Amino acid sequence: MLCLSLFVFQLKTYEETMSLNRTVVTEFLLLGFSTSPERQILLFVAVLAVYMVTVVGNLLIILVTLLDSTLHTSMYFFLSNLSALEVGYTSVTVPKMLLSLISGDKRISFTSCAVQMFFFLCFGITESSFLATMAYDRYVAICNPLFYPMIMNKKVCVLLAATSWTIGIPAQAVQTSLVFTLPFCSSKKINHFFCDSAPLLLLACADTSMNETLTYMVVAFFGMVPFALILLSYIRIIATIIKMTSVEGKRKIFSTCSSHLIVVALFYGSGIILYLQPRSSEFPDSGKLLSLFYTVLPAMLNPFIYSLRNREIQTALRRHMWNKLFPCYS
């Protein structure tokens, strides 16, 4: 809360300072995708369908893991948190994009732009942290099964989840404040479909080297460190699998871990390409497409990757659907 208060205070300070020198930037224009009206309708339908699948699929996982007592384990606790995160992550950017596509109104206020960027970057750090936490959970379950209940007890799981949700707030409060206290005097047109640091820095008429350095530092620490922990966890997991003699045990572990690795590959692969590429004088359409992929695709695929390959969730879904449709036979 202290970081959020500081963030809002700095935004107000920026507006008061800029009003003394030049016209205050009160809103931006999100240019989005430069397509024809017909293609924009197709894009609206496609993105809306993906968004609906994302929200419904992830909410279904949350409900099932909450209602079914057999899924009250650390693995499904983290999975339900990840699903809640995916709903929030996509809801930060996609609804505004859909509204712009259908209405043609591309305006976004200065404060709304800052808030959107803050939460988008915070949720990105949170997802990175949750993926590392889930990898550690699988490592303990597979490599230290006898101590698993003691190590991953309820208190530890809640602490890890709370840390994942809040770890990015201080860094992003600082990063977002530094971006939105820059003087924007060249243009109000953001060549993107949401407020992100890279296209916003292109509008600044001041030195942005500190902002760019901070972005690389944040990506390196909150992206590369969790990624390294994930790699270490799976190196140990693979070493344990090799030593196993049970074919069925190997198959079950591979099925569980492969789902997590697919999500990790989608998230980190697109994120690294997007945020570690050299800065150019403009933000190309390829960057927008990659951002769209990074924003919506992993979140949409999350329910399918984890649910369709998981017999416990499949069984729980069938059981609860049967109870709702045929309560007399439950």
Coordinates of C-alpha atoms in Angstrom, one line a residue:
M1 CA 0.0 0.0 0.0
L2 CA 2.9 2.4 0.8
C3 CA 4.4 1.8 -2.7
L4 CA 1.0 2.4 -4.4
S5 CA 0.5 5.6 -2.4
L6 CA 4.0 6.7 -3.5
F7 CA 3.1 5.9 -7.1
V8 CA -0.1 8.0 -7.0
F9 CA 1.7 10.9 -5.2
Q10 CA 4.4 10.9 -7.9
L11 CA 1.8 11.0 -10.6
K12 CA 0.1 14.0 -9.0
T13 CA 3.5 15.7 -8.5
Y14 CA 4.2 15.2 -12.2
E15 CA 0.9 16.9 -13.3
E16 CA 1.5 19.9 -10.9
T17 CA 5.1 20.3 -12.2
M18 CA 4.3 20.0 -15.9
S19 CA 1.4 22.5 -15.6
L20 CA 4.0 25.1 -14.7
N21 CA 6.0 24.6 -17.9
R22 CA 3.8 23.2 -20.7
T23 CA 0.5 21.7 -21.5
V24 CA -0.2 18.7 -19.3
V25 CA -0.6 15.3 -21.1
T26 CA -4.0 14.3 -19.8
E27 CA -4.6 11.4 -22.2
F28 CA -2.9 9.2 -24.8
L29 CA -4.1 7.5 -28.0
L30 CA -3.6 3.8 -28.3
L31 CA -3.1 3.2 -32.0
G32 CA -3.5 -0.6 -31.8
F33 CA -3.3 -2.6 -35.0
S34 CA -3.2 -0.7 -38.3
T35 CA -5.8 -2.8 -40.1
S36 CA -8.9 -2.1 -42.2
P37 CA -12.3 -1.8 -40.5
E38 CA -13.2 -5.3 -41.8
R39 CA -10.1 -6.8 -40.3
Q40 CA -10.7 -5.0 -37.1
I41 CA -14.1 -6.7 -36.8
L42 CA -12.4 -10.1 -37.4
L43 CA -9.7 -9.2 -34.8
F44 CA -12.4 -8.2 -32.3
V45 CA -14.3 -11.5 -32.7
A46 CA -11.1 -13.5 -32.5
V47 CA -9.8 -11.7 -29.4
L48 CA -13.2 -11.8 -27.7
A49 CA -13.5 -15.5 -28.3
V50 CA -10.0 -16.1 -26.8
Y51 CA -10.8 -13.8 -23.9
M52 CA -14.0 -15.6 -23.1
V53 CA -12.3 -19.0 -23.3
T54 CA -9.5 -17.7 -21.0
V55 CA -11.9 -16.4 -18.3
V56 CA -14.3 -19.3 -18.4
G57 CA -11.6 -22.0 -18.5
N58 CA -9.6 -20.5 -15.6
L59 CA -12.6 -19.7 -13.5
L60 CA -13.6 -23.4 -14.0
I61 CA -10.3 -24.5 -12.6
I62 CA -10.6 -22.2 -9.6
L63 CA -14.1 -23.5 -8.8
V64 CA -13.2 -27.2 -9.2
T65 CA -10.1 -26.9 -7.0
L66 CA -12.1 -25.1 -4.3
L67 CA -15.1 -27.4 -4.3
D68 CA -13.4 -30.8 -4.6
S69 CA -11.7 -31.9 -1.4
T70 CA -9.5 -34.3 -3.3
L71 CA -7.8 -31.3 -5.0
H72 CA -6.9 -29.5 -1.7
T73 CA -3.2 -30.1 -2.2
S74 CA -0.3 -27.6 -2.7
M75 CA -0.1 -28.3 -6.4
Y76 CA -3.7 -27.4 -7.0
F77 CA -3.6 -24.5 -4.6
F78 CA -0.8 -23.0 -6.7
L79 CA -2.7 -23.9 -9.9
S80 CA -5.9 -22.1 -8.7
N81 CA -3.8 -19.0 -7.9
L82 CA -2.2 -19.2 -11.3
S83 CA -5.7 -19.4 -12.9
A84 CA -6.8 -16.3 -10.9
L85 CA -3.7 -14.5 -12.0
E86 CA -4.4 -15.3 -15.7
V87 CA -7.9 -13.9 -15.5
G88 CA -6.5 -10.7 -14.0
Y89 CA -3.5 -10.5 -16.4
T90 CA -5.7 -10.6 -19.5
S91 CA -8.4 -8.4 -18.0
V92 CA -5.8 -5.5 -17.5
T93 CA -5.4 -5.1 -21.3
V94 CA -7.9 -7.1 -23.4
P95 CA -11.2 -5.3 -22.4
K96 CA -9.8 -1.9 -23.3
M97 CA -8.5 -3.3 -26.6
L98 CA -11.9 -4.8 -27.4
L99 CA -13.6 -1.5 -26.6
S100 CA -11.3 0.4 -28.9
L101 CA -11.8 -2.1 -31.7
I102 CA -15.6 -2.0 -31.5
S103 CA -16.1 1.7 -30.8
G104 CA -13.1 3.3 -32.5
D105 CA -12.4 5.3 -29.3
K106 CA -8.6 4.9 -28.8
R107 CA -8.3 7.4 -26.0
I108 CA -7.0 6.4 -22.6
S109 CA -6.5 8.9 -19.7
F110 CA -3.0 9.6 -18.3
T111 CA -3.9 7.9 -14.9
S112 CA -5.6 4.9 -16.5
C113 CA -2.6 4.4 -18.7
A114 CA -0.3 4.4 -15.7
V115 CA -2.5 2.1 -13.7
Q116 CA -2.7 -0.3 -16.7
M117 CA 1.0 -0.5 -17.1
F118 CA 1.6 -0.9 -13.4
F119 CA -0.7 -3.9 -13.0
F120 CA 0.3 -5.5 -16.3
L121 CA 4.0 -5.5 -15.3
C122 CA 3.2 -6.5 -11.7
F123 CA 1.1 -9.5 -12.9
G124 CA 4.0 -10.5 -15.2
I125 CA 6.4 -10.7 -12.3
T126 CA 3.8 -12.5 -10.3
E127 CA 3.4 -15.2 -13.0
S128 CA 7.1 -15.6 -13.2
S129 CA 7.2 -16.1 -9.5
F130 CA 4.3 -18.6 -9.5
L131 CA 5.9 -20.7 -12.2
A132 CA 9.1 -20.9 -10.2
T133 CA 7.1 -21.8 -7.0
M134 CA 5.2 -24.6 -8.9
A135 CA 8.5 -26.0 -10.2
Y136 CA 9.9 -26.1 -6.6
D137 CA 6.7 -27.8 -5.5
R138 CA 7.1 -30.5 -8.1
Y139 CA 10.8 -30.8 -7.2
V140 CA 10.0 -31.5 -3.5
A141 CA 7.1 -33.9 -4.4
I142 CA 9.3 -36.0 -6.7
C143 CA 12.8 -35.8 -5.2
N144 CA 11.8 -35.7 -1.5
P145 CA 8.4 -37.4 -1.3
L146 CA 8.7 -38.5 2.3
F147 CA 9.3 -34.9 3.5
Y148 CA 6.8 -33.3 1.0
P149 CA 3.9 -32.9 3.5
M150 CA 6.2 -31.4 6.1
I151 CA 8.0 -29.0 3.7
M152 CA 5.0 -27.9 1.6
N153 CA 2.6 -27.5 4.5
K154 CA -0.3 -25.0 4.4
K155 CA 1.6 -22.2 6.1
V156 CA 4.5 -22.5 3.6
C157 CA 2.1 -22.6 0.6
V158 CA 0.2 -19.5 1.8
L159 CA 3.5 -17.7 2.4
L160 CA 4.9 -18.6 -1.1
A161 CA 1.6 -17.5 -2.7
A162 CA 1.5 -14.2 -0.9
T163 CA 5.1 -13.5 -1.8
S164 CA 4.4 -14.2 -5.4
W165 CA 1.4 -11.9 -5.5
T166 CA 3.3 -9.0 -3.9
I167 CA 7.0 -9.3 -4.8
G168 CA 6.7 -7.1 -7.9
I169 CA 4.8 -4.2 -6.4
P170 CA 7.8 -2.2 -5.1
A171 CA 9.8 -2.6 -8.3
Q172 CA 6.9 -1.7 -10.6
A173 CA 5.8 1.2 -8.4
V174 CA 9.3 2.7 -9.0
Q175 CA 9.5 1.7 -12.7
T176 CA 6.0 3.0 -13.6
S177 CA 6.6 6.3 -11.6
L178 CA 9.9 6.9 -13.5
V179 CA 8.2 6.4 -16.8
F180 CA 5.2 8.7 -16.1
T181 CA 7.3 11.5 -14.6
L182 CA 9.1 11.9 -17.9
P183 CA 8.0 14.9 -20.1
F184 CA 5.9 13.7 -23.0
C185 CA 6.2 16.5 -25.6
S186 CA 6.6 14.8 -29.0
S187 CA 3.3 13.0 -29.4
K188 CA 0.4 11.4 -27.5
K189 CA 0.0 8.5 -29.9
I190 CA 1.1 5.2 -28.3
N191 CA 1.9 2.7 -31.1
H192 CA 0.5 -0.2 -29.2
F193 CA -2.8 -1.7 -28.0
F194 CA -2.0 -1.1 -24.3
C195 CA 0.3 1.0 -22.2
D196 CA 3.7 -0.6 -22.0
S197 CA 7.1 0.8 -21.1
A198 CA 8.8 0.4 -24.5
P199 CA 6.3 2.4 -26.7
L200 CA 5.8 5.0 -23.9
L201 CA 9.5 5.7 -23.7
L202 CA 9.5 6.5 -27.4
L203 CA 7.2 9.4 -26.7
A204 CA 9.5 11.0 -24.1
C205 CA 11.6 14.1 -25.0
A206 CA 14.1 13.4 -22.3
D207 CA 16.9 11.0 -21.7
T208 CA 15.4 7.5 -21.0
S209 CA 18.7 5.6 -20.5
M210 CA 17.9 5.2 -16.8
N211 CA 14.5 3.8 -17.6
E212 CA 15.9 1.4 -20.1
T213 CA 18.6 0.2 -17.6
L214 CA 16.0 -0.3 -14.9
T215 CA 13.8 -2.4 -17.4
Y216 CA 16.7 -4.7 -18.1
M217 CA 17.5 -5.0 -14.4
V218 CA 13.9 -5.9 -13.6
V219 CA 13.7 -8.4 -16.4
A220 CA 17.0 -9.9 -15.4
F221 CA 16.1 -10.3 -11.7
F222 CA 12.4 -11.1 -11.8
G223 CA 12.6 -13.0 -15.0
M224 CA 16.0 -14.8 -15.2
V225 CA 16.3 -15.7 -11.5
P226 CA 13.0 -17.6 -11.4
F227 CA 13.8 -19.1 -14.8
A228 CA 17.1 -20.4 -13.4
L229 CA 15.3 -21.8 -10.4
I230 CA 12.9 -23.6 -12.7
L231 CA 15.8 -25.1 -14.7
L232 CA 17.6 -26.3 -11.6
S233 CA 14.4 -27.9 -10.3
Y234 CA 13.8 -29.8 -13.5
I235 CA 17.5 -30.9 -13.7
R236 CA 17.0 -32.5 -10.3
I237 CA 13.6 -33.9 -11.3
I238 CA 15.1 -35.4 -14.5
A239 CA 17.9 -37.0 -12.6
T240 CA 15.4 -38.6 -10.2
I241 CA 13.2 -39.9 -13.1
I242 CA 16.2 -41.5 -14.7
K243 CA 16.9 -43.5 -11.6
M244 CA 13.3 -44.7 -11.3
T245 CA 12.4 -48.3 -12.4
S246 CA 8.6 -47.9 -12.5
V247 CA 7.4 -47.2 -16.1
E248 CA 4.0 -46.1 -14.8
G249 CA 5.7 -43.7 -12.3
K250 CA 7.8 -42.2 -15.0
R251 CA 4.8 -41.7 -17.2
K252 CA 2.8 -40.0 -14.5
I253 CA 5.6 -37.6 -13.5
F254 CA 6.4 -36.8 -17.2
S255 CA 2.7 -36.0 -17.8
T256 CA 2.5 -33.6 -14.8
C257 CA 5.8 -31.9 -15.5
S258 CA 5.4 -31.6 -19.2
S259 CA 2.3 -29.5 -18.7
H260 CA 4.2 -27.0 -16.5
L261 CA 7.1 -26.9 -18.9
I262 CA 4.8 -26.0 -21.9
V263 CA 3.5 -23.0 -19.9
V264 CA 7.0 -22.0 -18.9
A265 CA 8.2 -22.2 -22.5
L266 CA 5.3 -20.1 -23.8
F267 CA 5.6 -17.4 -21.1
Y268 CA 9.4 -17.0 -20.9
G269 CA 10.0 -17.5 -24.6
S270 CA 7.8 -14.7 -25.8
G271 CA 8.7 -12.5 -22.8
I272 CA 12.4 -12.7 -23.3
I273 CA 12.1 -11.9 -27.0
L274 CA 9.7 -9.0 -26.3
Y275 CA 11.6 -7.2 -23.4
L276 CA 15.2 -8.0 -24.2
Q277 CA 15.3 -6.9 -27.8
P278 CA 17.2 -3.7 -28.6
R279 CA 15.2 -0.5 -28.6
S280 CA 14.3 1.0 -32.0
S281 CA 12.9 4.3 -33.1
E282 CA 9.4 2.8 -33.4
F283 CA 7.4 -0.1 -32.1
P284 CA 6.6 -2.4 -35.1
D285 CA 3.5 -4.5 -35.7
S286 CA 5.5 -7.6 -35.1
G287 CA 6.1 -6.4 -31.5
K288 CA 2.4 -5.8 -31.1
L289 CA 1.6 -9.3 -32.3
L290 CA 4.2 -10.8 -29.9
S291 CA 2.7 -8.8 -27.1
L292 CA -0.7 -10.1 -28.0
F293 CA 0.7 -13.6 -28.0
Y294 CA 2.4 -13.0 -24.7
T295 CA -0.7 -11.6 -23.1
V296 CA -3.5 -13.9 -24.1
L297 CA -2.2 -17.2 -25.5
P298 CA -0.5 -18.7 -22.3
A299 CA -3.6 -17.6 -20.3
M300 CA -6.0 -19.3 -22.7
L301 CA -4.0 -22.5 -23.0
N302 CA -3.5 -22.8 -19.2
P303 CA -6.8 -24.6 -18.5
F304 CA -6.3 -26.9 -21.5
I305 CA -2.7 -27.8 -20.7
Y306 CA -3.3 -28.5 -17.1
S307 CA -6.8 -29.9 -17.2
L308 CA -6.9 -32.1 -20.3
R309 CA -3.6 -33.8 -19.3
N310 CA -4.7 -34.2 -15.6
R311 CA -6.9 -37.2 -14.7
E312 CA -7.6 -35.8 -11.2
I313 CA -9.1 -32.6 -12.6
Q314 CA -10.9 -34.4 -15.3
T315 CA -12.5 -36.8 -12.7
A316 CA -13.4 -33.8 -10.5
L317 CA -15.0 -31.9 -13.4
R318 CA -17.1 -34.9 -14.4
R319 CA -18.2 -35.6 -10.8
H320 CA -19.3 -32.0 -10.2
M321 CA -21.0 -31.7 -13.6
W322 CA -22.9 -34.9 -13.0
N323 CA -24.0 -33.7 -9.5
K324 CA -25.3 -30.5 -10.9
L325 CA -27.1 -32.0 -13.9
F326 CA -28.5 -35.1 -12.0
P327 CA -28.6 -34.2 -8.3
C328 CA -31.0 -37.1 -7.6
Y329 CA -28.4 -39.6 -8.6
S330 CA -25.4 -38.0 -6.7

